[in-house]
Amino acid sequence: MDTQSGLRDKVAIVGVGATRQGTHTGLGGYELALRALKEALADAGLQKERLDGVLGANLQGLGIDPVRMSRLVGISPRVTGSLDYGTGGFTTQYAAFLIASGACDIVACVFGRNPPGAMVEFSGAETYDRTHGFYNAAAVRAMGWTRHMAKYGTTEQTLAHVAVTARRNAMLNPLAAFQDPLKFDDYFDDPFVVWPFRSLDIAKVTAGGCAIIMARADIATSCAKAPVYLHSVGRQQAPQTLDDEEHFLLHGMKDVAAQVYSSFIGPGDVDVLAISDASTAAIPQTLENFGFCEEGSSEDFIVGGAIDLGGRLPVNPDGGQLSGGYLVGWLHHVELVRQLRGEAGLRQVSTASVGQYCTTGRFLEDYLSSIYVTQEVFA
Amino acid sequence: MTAPVPQAEDFASGFLDGLKVHEIRLQVCSDCRRSRLPTTGVCTECLSEEYRWVAVDGKGEVHTFVWYMQNLDPEFDGIRELEAPYNVSVIHLDAGPKLIANVLQVSFAELAVGMRVHPTFDTSNEGAPRLGFVPCLRPVD
């Protein structure tokens, strides 16, 4: 039996909302989340009373308590929950569990925050080894890129292409945080922060809100817009860390790939890919581990233009976390829904009916991927 | 200001005691012989709680590394050992496990994945011995 096959196509995203990302002076996380939730309800054509589950999330002390959120909007859900380390995919996976089990019919996933230093401070503030000065999640990813370069002969050209592509896409996204043009020269002129990463390789924190409403498939078909079905989810915890021979090359992703793909859908069927890109190196490493290209060959794939909007596998058309906004993986799901509905405007990927999301969490210990499809794919 | 004292952990003292006498001591499972690094109360292989300390030859190779070219966190401002540019490296010990450390007496241009290194012990701060590594081409201190 396929892993988590009990979820397959039984739950759909019916409504999404997101505020502009960037700075929001004077607004708190709850106000930003509320604006996103109102937009998502209107998007779904649902009254707030129809929500019988509300999920929030908490990251590094900032986040949304779902009980407080429910009180704020005047609803009485059957189930609430809040994930610690509730990045986007982890939270939508739990919403799907609630719905597929019959505990809830319609669940709102709600997140928002207004962190200090929006648009300026590096994401990933965390300390791993105080004695030796090993801190910030970006440094962990940089370890992986150093290893990748040594093992496969890859170069900074890969990262430059990722950063420039993200910005080019963000300039087509009216909600994106970073919209100033970025040229290759700008990238190479940017000083190193944690070699091999420059500042432009690391996502900056941003303020914003996001809401994703999910419903049981039979309810989803009566909502305002075409449902976007959750086809599959793969998740793997891999806490053995340094004992794994290639821990920094994110091989935990391979276990997730084995779960998320099915006899119907493999990497060759994916039309648009969302990669949680807290740093540029996440993109080449994800492409290799999920089988979008051969191990060690991501530089040719990326520099050859495959991930560009007009390429054969567009990645993060909204600008991702690097340029679109860092809302800990939530916005990727909003973008995949908009792409699969054909609502992405100037950044629309042509004929997008299968979208995939991939993320890595904590000290490279927690991997998740989800695949979303339109009705046409499995009907 | 010197580097902060390492976090006190129940099972870390044996490792630190080794550093004080210029030894890398691994916590080795008494039942399945797997070494536990970072130190821990339970073997992740066989769940045994029994262990003994075994001194190993500390040579190894650089598995990967980064260079902090700027200081990103004010908590680390003013720490002599961690003045940018400094590297944080993952050392794959010949004895098996990997650990996080700084490679010392090495330039940005020299440090490389696969470089052979041997340990060096800074015991000038009595309560907080520091383990570092230097390239094998350099003499032992």
GROMACS .gro file of N, CA and C in nm, chain A residues 121-122 127 129-136 138-140 142-148 150-151 191-196 202 240-248 363, chain B residues 3-7 34-35 37 44 62-73 75-76 82 86-90 92 97-102 108 113 130-131:
model
  240
  121GLU      N    1   1.683   4.172   0.814
  121GLU     CA    2   1.745   4.067   0.894
  121GLU      C    3   1.742   3.932   0.821
  122PHE      N    4   1.848   3.855   0.838
  122PHE     CA    5   1.851   3.721   0.781
  122PHE      C    6   1.752   3.630   0.852
  127THR      N    7   2.118   2.896   1.696
  127THR     CA    8   2.258   2.864   1.728
  127THR      C    9   2.273   2.715   1.746
  129ASP      N   10   2.612   2.556   1.767
  129ASP     CA   11   2.732   2.527   1.846
  129ASP      C   12   2.792   2.660   1.889
  130ARG      N   13   2.763   2.694   2.013
  130ARG     CA   14   2.805   2.825   2.065
  130ARG      C   15   2.958   2.833   2.074
  131THR      N   16   3.020   2.724   2.116
  131THR     CA   17   3.165   2.724   2.136
  131THR      C   18   3.241   2.757   2.008
  132HIS      N   19   3.198   2.695   1.897
  132HIS     CA   20   3.270   2.713   1.772
  132HIS      C   21   3.205   2.814   1.679
  133GLY      N   22   3.106   2.887   1.730
  133GLY     CA   23   3.046   2.995   1.652
  133GLY      C   24   2.967   2.948   1.531
  134PHE      N   25   2.897   2.838   1.546
  134PHE     CA   26   2.818   2.782   1.435
  134PHE      C   27   2.672   2.820   1.458
  135TYR      N   28   2.624   2.916   1.381
  135TYR     CA   29   2.489   2.964   1.401
  135TYR      C   30   2.429   3.009   1.270
  136ASN      N   31   2.300   3.024   1.269
  136ASN     CA   32   2.212   3.060   1.158
  136ASN      C   33   2.192   2.942   1.062
  138ALA      N   34   2.124   2.937   0.763
  138ALA     CA   35   2.190   2.952   0.633
  138ALA      C   36   2.328   2.887   0.633
  139ALA      N   37   2.395   2.889   0.748
  139ALA     CA   38   2.529   2.829   0.756
  139ALA      C   39   2.521   2.678   0.738
  140VAL      N   40   2.413   2.619   0.786
  140VAL     CA   41   2.395   2.474   0.768
  140VAL      C   42   2.379   2.443   0.619
  142ALA      N   43   2.488   2.633   0.380
  142ALA     CA   44   2.617   2.666   0.316
  142ALA      C   45   2.713   2.548   0.328
  143MET      N   46   2.709   2.477   0.441
  143MET     CA   47   2.789   2.355   0.457
  143MET      C   48   2.758   2.258   0.343
  144GLY      N   49   2.629   2.247   0.312
  144GLY     CA   50   2.587   2.156   0.205
  144GLY      C   51   2.638   2.199   0.070
  145TRP      N   52   2.640   2.330   0.045
  145TRP     CA   53   2.686   2.376  -0.086
  145TRP      C   54   2.838   2.361  -0.100
  146THR      N   55   2.912   2.383   0.008
  146THR     CA   56   3.057   2.358   0.004
  146THR      C   57   3.085   2.213  -0.034
  147ARG      N   58   3.012   2.124   0.029
  147ARG     CA   59   3.028   1.980   0.003
  147ARG      C   60   2.990   1.949  -0.143
  148HIS      N   61   2.882   2.010  -0.187
  148HIS     CA   62   2.833   1.986  -0.323
  148HIS      C   63   2.937   2.032  -0.426
  150ALA      N   64   3.257   2.062  -0.383
  150ALA     CA   65   3.376   1.976  -0.379
  150ALA      C   66   3.350   1.842  -0.446
  151LYS      N   67   3.229   1.791  -0.428
  151LYS     CA   68   3.199   1.657  -0.478
  151LYS      C   69   3.168   1.657  -0.628
  191PRO      N   70   2.894   4.109  -0.118
  191PRO     CA   71   3.000   4.043  -0.039
  191PRO      C   72   2.954   3.913   0.025
  192PHE      N   73   3.049   3.823   0.047
  192PHE     CA   74   3.018   3.698   0.115
  192PHE      C   75   2.982   3.726   0.260
  193VAL      N   76   2.885   3.650   0.310
  193VAL     CA   77   2.844   3.660   0.450
  193VAL      C   78   2.890   3.534   0.523
  194VAL      N   79   2.839   3.421   0.481
  194VAL     CA   80   2.887   3.291   0.529
  194VAL      C   81   2.928   3.216   0.404
  195TRP      N   82   3.058   3.230   0.368
  195TRP     CA   83   3.104   3.166   0.245
  195TRP      C   84   3.066   3.019   0.247
  196PRO      N   85   3.009   2.962   0.140
  196PRO     CA   86   2.998   3.020   0.006
  196PRO      C   87   2.873   3.104  -0.022
  202ILE      N   88   2.061   3.434   0.097
  202ILE     CA   89   1.989   3.404   0.221
  202ILE      C   90   1.860   3.487   0.227
  240GLN      N   91   1.926   1.160   1.272
  240GLN     CA   92   2.058   1.106   1.304
  240GLN      C   93   2.171   1.203   1.267
  241THR      N   94   2.136   1.307   1.197
  241THR     CA   95   2.224   1.418   1.165
  241THR      C   96   2.362   1.375   1.115
  242LEU      N   97   2.468   1.410   1.186
  242LEU     CA   98   2.602   1.396   1.130
  242LEU      C   99   2.643   1.251   1.105
  243ASP      N  100   2.574   1.157   1.166
  243ASP     CA  101   2.611   1.016   1.143
  243ASP      C  102   2.583   0.974   0.999
  244ASP      N  103   2.487   1.040   0.935
  244ASP     CA  104   2.457   1.010   0.796
  244ASP      C  105   2.574   1.056   0.710
  245GLU      N  106   2.623   0.968   0.623
  245GLU     CA  107   2.742   0.999   0.544
  245GLU      C  108   2.728   1.132   0.469
  246GLU      N  109   2.611   1.156   0.409
  246GLU     CA  110   2.595   1.280   0.332
  246GLU      C  111   2.479   1.364   0.387
  247HIS      N  112   2.482   1.384   0.517
  247HIS     CA  113   2.377   1.462   0.583
  247HIS      C  114   2.355   1.597   0.515
  248PHE      N  115   2.464   1.665   0.479
  248PHE     CA  116   2.452   1.801   0.427
  248PHE      C  117   2.406   1.805   0.282
  363PHE      N  118   1.751   2.119   1.170
  363PHE     CA  119   1.893   2.099   1.135
  363PHE      C  120   1.899   1.989   1.027
  382ALA      N  121   3.577   3.282   2.458
  382ALA     CA  122   3.460   3.207   2.415
  382ALA      C  123   3.379   3.163   2.536
  383PRO      N  124   3.245   3.158   2.520
  383PRO     CA  125   3.163   3.115   2.633
  383PRO      C  126   3.190   2.968   2.667
  384VAL      N  127   3.164   2.936   2.792
  384VAL     CA  128   3.182   2.798   2.838
  384VAL      C  129   3.080   2.711   2.763
  385PRO      N  130   3.121   2.593   2.716
  385PRO     CA  131   3.025   2.504   2.648
  385PRO      C  132   2.908   2.471   2.739
  386GLN      N  133   2.793   2.447   2.677
  386GLN     CA  134   2.673   2.414   2.753
  386GLN      C  135   2.698   2.289   2.838
  413ARG      N  136   2.909   0.120   1.922
  413ARG     CA  137   2.891   0.241   1.843
  413ARG      C  138   2.935   0.361   1.927
  414SER      N  139   3.006   0.457   1.864
  414SER     CA  140   3.044   0.576   1.941
  414SER      C  141   2.933   0.680   1.934
  416LEU      N  142   2.837   1.055   1.945
  416LEU     CA  143   2.881   1.194   1.935
  416LEU      C  144   2.773   1.269   1.859
  423THR      N  145   2.183   0.528   2.022
  423THR     CA  146   2.079   0.536   1.920
  423THR      C  147   2.074   0.410   1.835
  441VAL      N  148   3.863   1.704   0.659
  441VAL     CA  149   3.758   1.806   0.652
  441VAL      C  150   3.647   1.754   0.561
  442HIS      N  151   3.526   1.738   0.619
  442HIS     CA  152   3.412   1.688   0.543
  442HIS      C  153   3.345   1.801   0.466
  443THR      N  154   3.326   1.912   0.535
  443THR     CA  155   3.277   2.035   0.471
  443THR      C  156   3.304   2.151   0.566
  444PHE      N  157   3.281   2.273   0.521
  444PHE     CA  158   3.312   2.390   0.604
  444PHE      C  159   3.244   2.514   0.548
  445VAL      N  160   3.236   2.617   0.631
  445VAL     CA  161   3.194   2.750   0.587
  445VAL      C  162   3.290   2.852   0.648
  446TRP      N  163   3.293   2.969   0.590
  446TRP     CA  164   3.370   3.081   0.648
  446TRP      C  165   3.273   3.192   0.685
  447TYR      N  166   3.269   3.227   0.811
  447TYR     CA  167   3.194   3.346   0.853
  447TYR      C  168   3.278   3.468   0.817
  448MET      N  169   3.233   3.544   0.716
  448MET     CA  170   3.306   3.661   0.670
  448MET      C  171   3.258   3.788   0.741
  449GLN      N  172   3.139   3.779   0.799
  449GLN     CA  173   3.084   3.889   0.877
  449GLN      C  174   3.020   3.826   1.000
  450ASN      N  175   3.003   3.909   1.104
  450ASN     CA  176   2.932   3.858   1.220
  450ASN      C  177   2.783   3.887   1.206
  451LEU      N  178   2.701   3.783   1.212
  451LEU     CA  179   2.557   3.797   1.189
  451LEU      C  180   2.479   3.810   1.318
  452ASP      N  181   2.542   3.782   1.432
  452ASP     CA  182   2.468   3.777   1.558
  452ASP      C  183   2.550   3.848   1.665
  454GLU      N  184   2.551   3.829   1.964
  454GLU     CA  185   2.593   3.743   2.075
  454GLU      C  186   2.740   3.704   2.060
  455PHE      N  187   2.788   3.698   1.937
  455PHE     CA  188   2.926   3.651   1.914
  455PHE      C  189   3.025   3.766   1.894
  461LEU      N  190   3.639   3.390   1.765
  461LEU     CA  191   3.538   3.389   1.660
  461LEU      C  192   3.533   3.522   1.585
  465TYR      N  193   3.639   3.359   1.017
  465TYR     CA  194   3.676   3.232   1.081
  465TYR      C  195   3.594   3.123   1.016
  466ASN      N  196   3.646   3.001   1.021
  466ASN     CA  197   3.572   2.890   0.961
  466ASN      C  198   3.507   2.806   1.069
  467VAL      N  199   3.397   2.743   1.032
  467VAL     CA  200   3.338   2.634   1.109
  467VAL      C  201   3.340   2.514   1.017
  468SER      N  202   3.401   2.406   1.064
  468SER     CA  203   3.422   2.289   0.979
  468SER      C  204   3.360   2.165   1.041
  469VAL      N  205   3.324   2.074   0.956
  469VAL     CA  206   3.281   1.941   1.000
  469VAL      C  207   3.399   1.848   0.978
  471HIS      N  208   3.556   1.480   0.989
  471HIS     CA  209   3.523   1.337   0.990
  471HIS      C  210   3.644   1.264   1.048
  476PRO      N  211   3.316   0.900   1.392
  476PRO     CA  212   3.217   1.007   1.397
  476PRO      C  213   3.265   1.139   1.336
  477LYS      N  214   3.168   1.227   1.314
  477LYS     CA  215   3.198   1.363   1.269
  477LYS      C  216   3.172   1.459   1.383
  478LEU      N  217   3.244   1.569   1.383
  478LEU     CA  218   3.218   1.673   1.482
  478LEU      C  219   3.241   1.811   1.423
  479ILE      N  220   3.183   1.910   1.492
  479ILE     CA  221   3.194   2.050   1.450
  479ILE      C  222   3.313   2.113   1.522
  480ALA      N  223   3.399   2.180   1.449
  480ALA     CA  224   3.514   2.246   1.512
  480ALA      C  225   3.566   2.356   1.418
  481ASN      N  226   3.659   2.435   1.468
  481ASN     CA  227   3.728   2.533   1.384
  481ASN      C  228   3.861   2.474   1.340
  487PHE      N  229   4.198   3.112   0.408
  487PHE     CA  230   4.079   3.093   0.325
  487PHE      C  231   4.114   3.013   0.200
  492VAL      N  232   3.777   2.073   0.131
  492VAL     CA  233   3.715   1.944   0.161
  492VAL      C  234   3.819   1.835   0.134
  509ARG      N  235   3.919   2.397   2.460
  509ARG     CA  236   3.867   2.406   2.323
  509ARG      C  237   3.941   2.307   2.234
  510LEU      N  238   3.863   2.233   2.160
  510LEU     CA  239   3.921   2.142   2.061
  510LEU      C  240   3.924   2.214   1.927
   0.00000   0.00000   0.00000
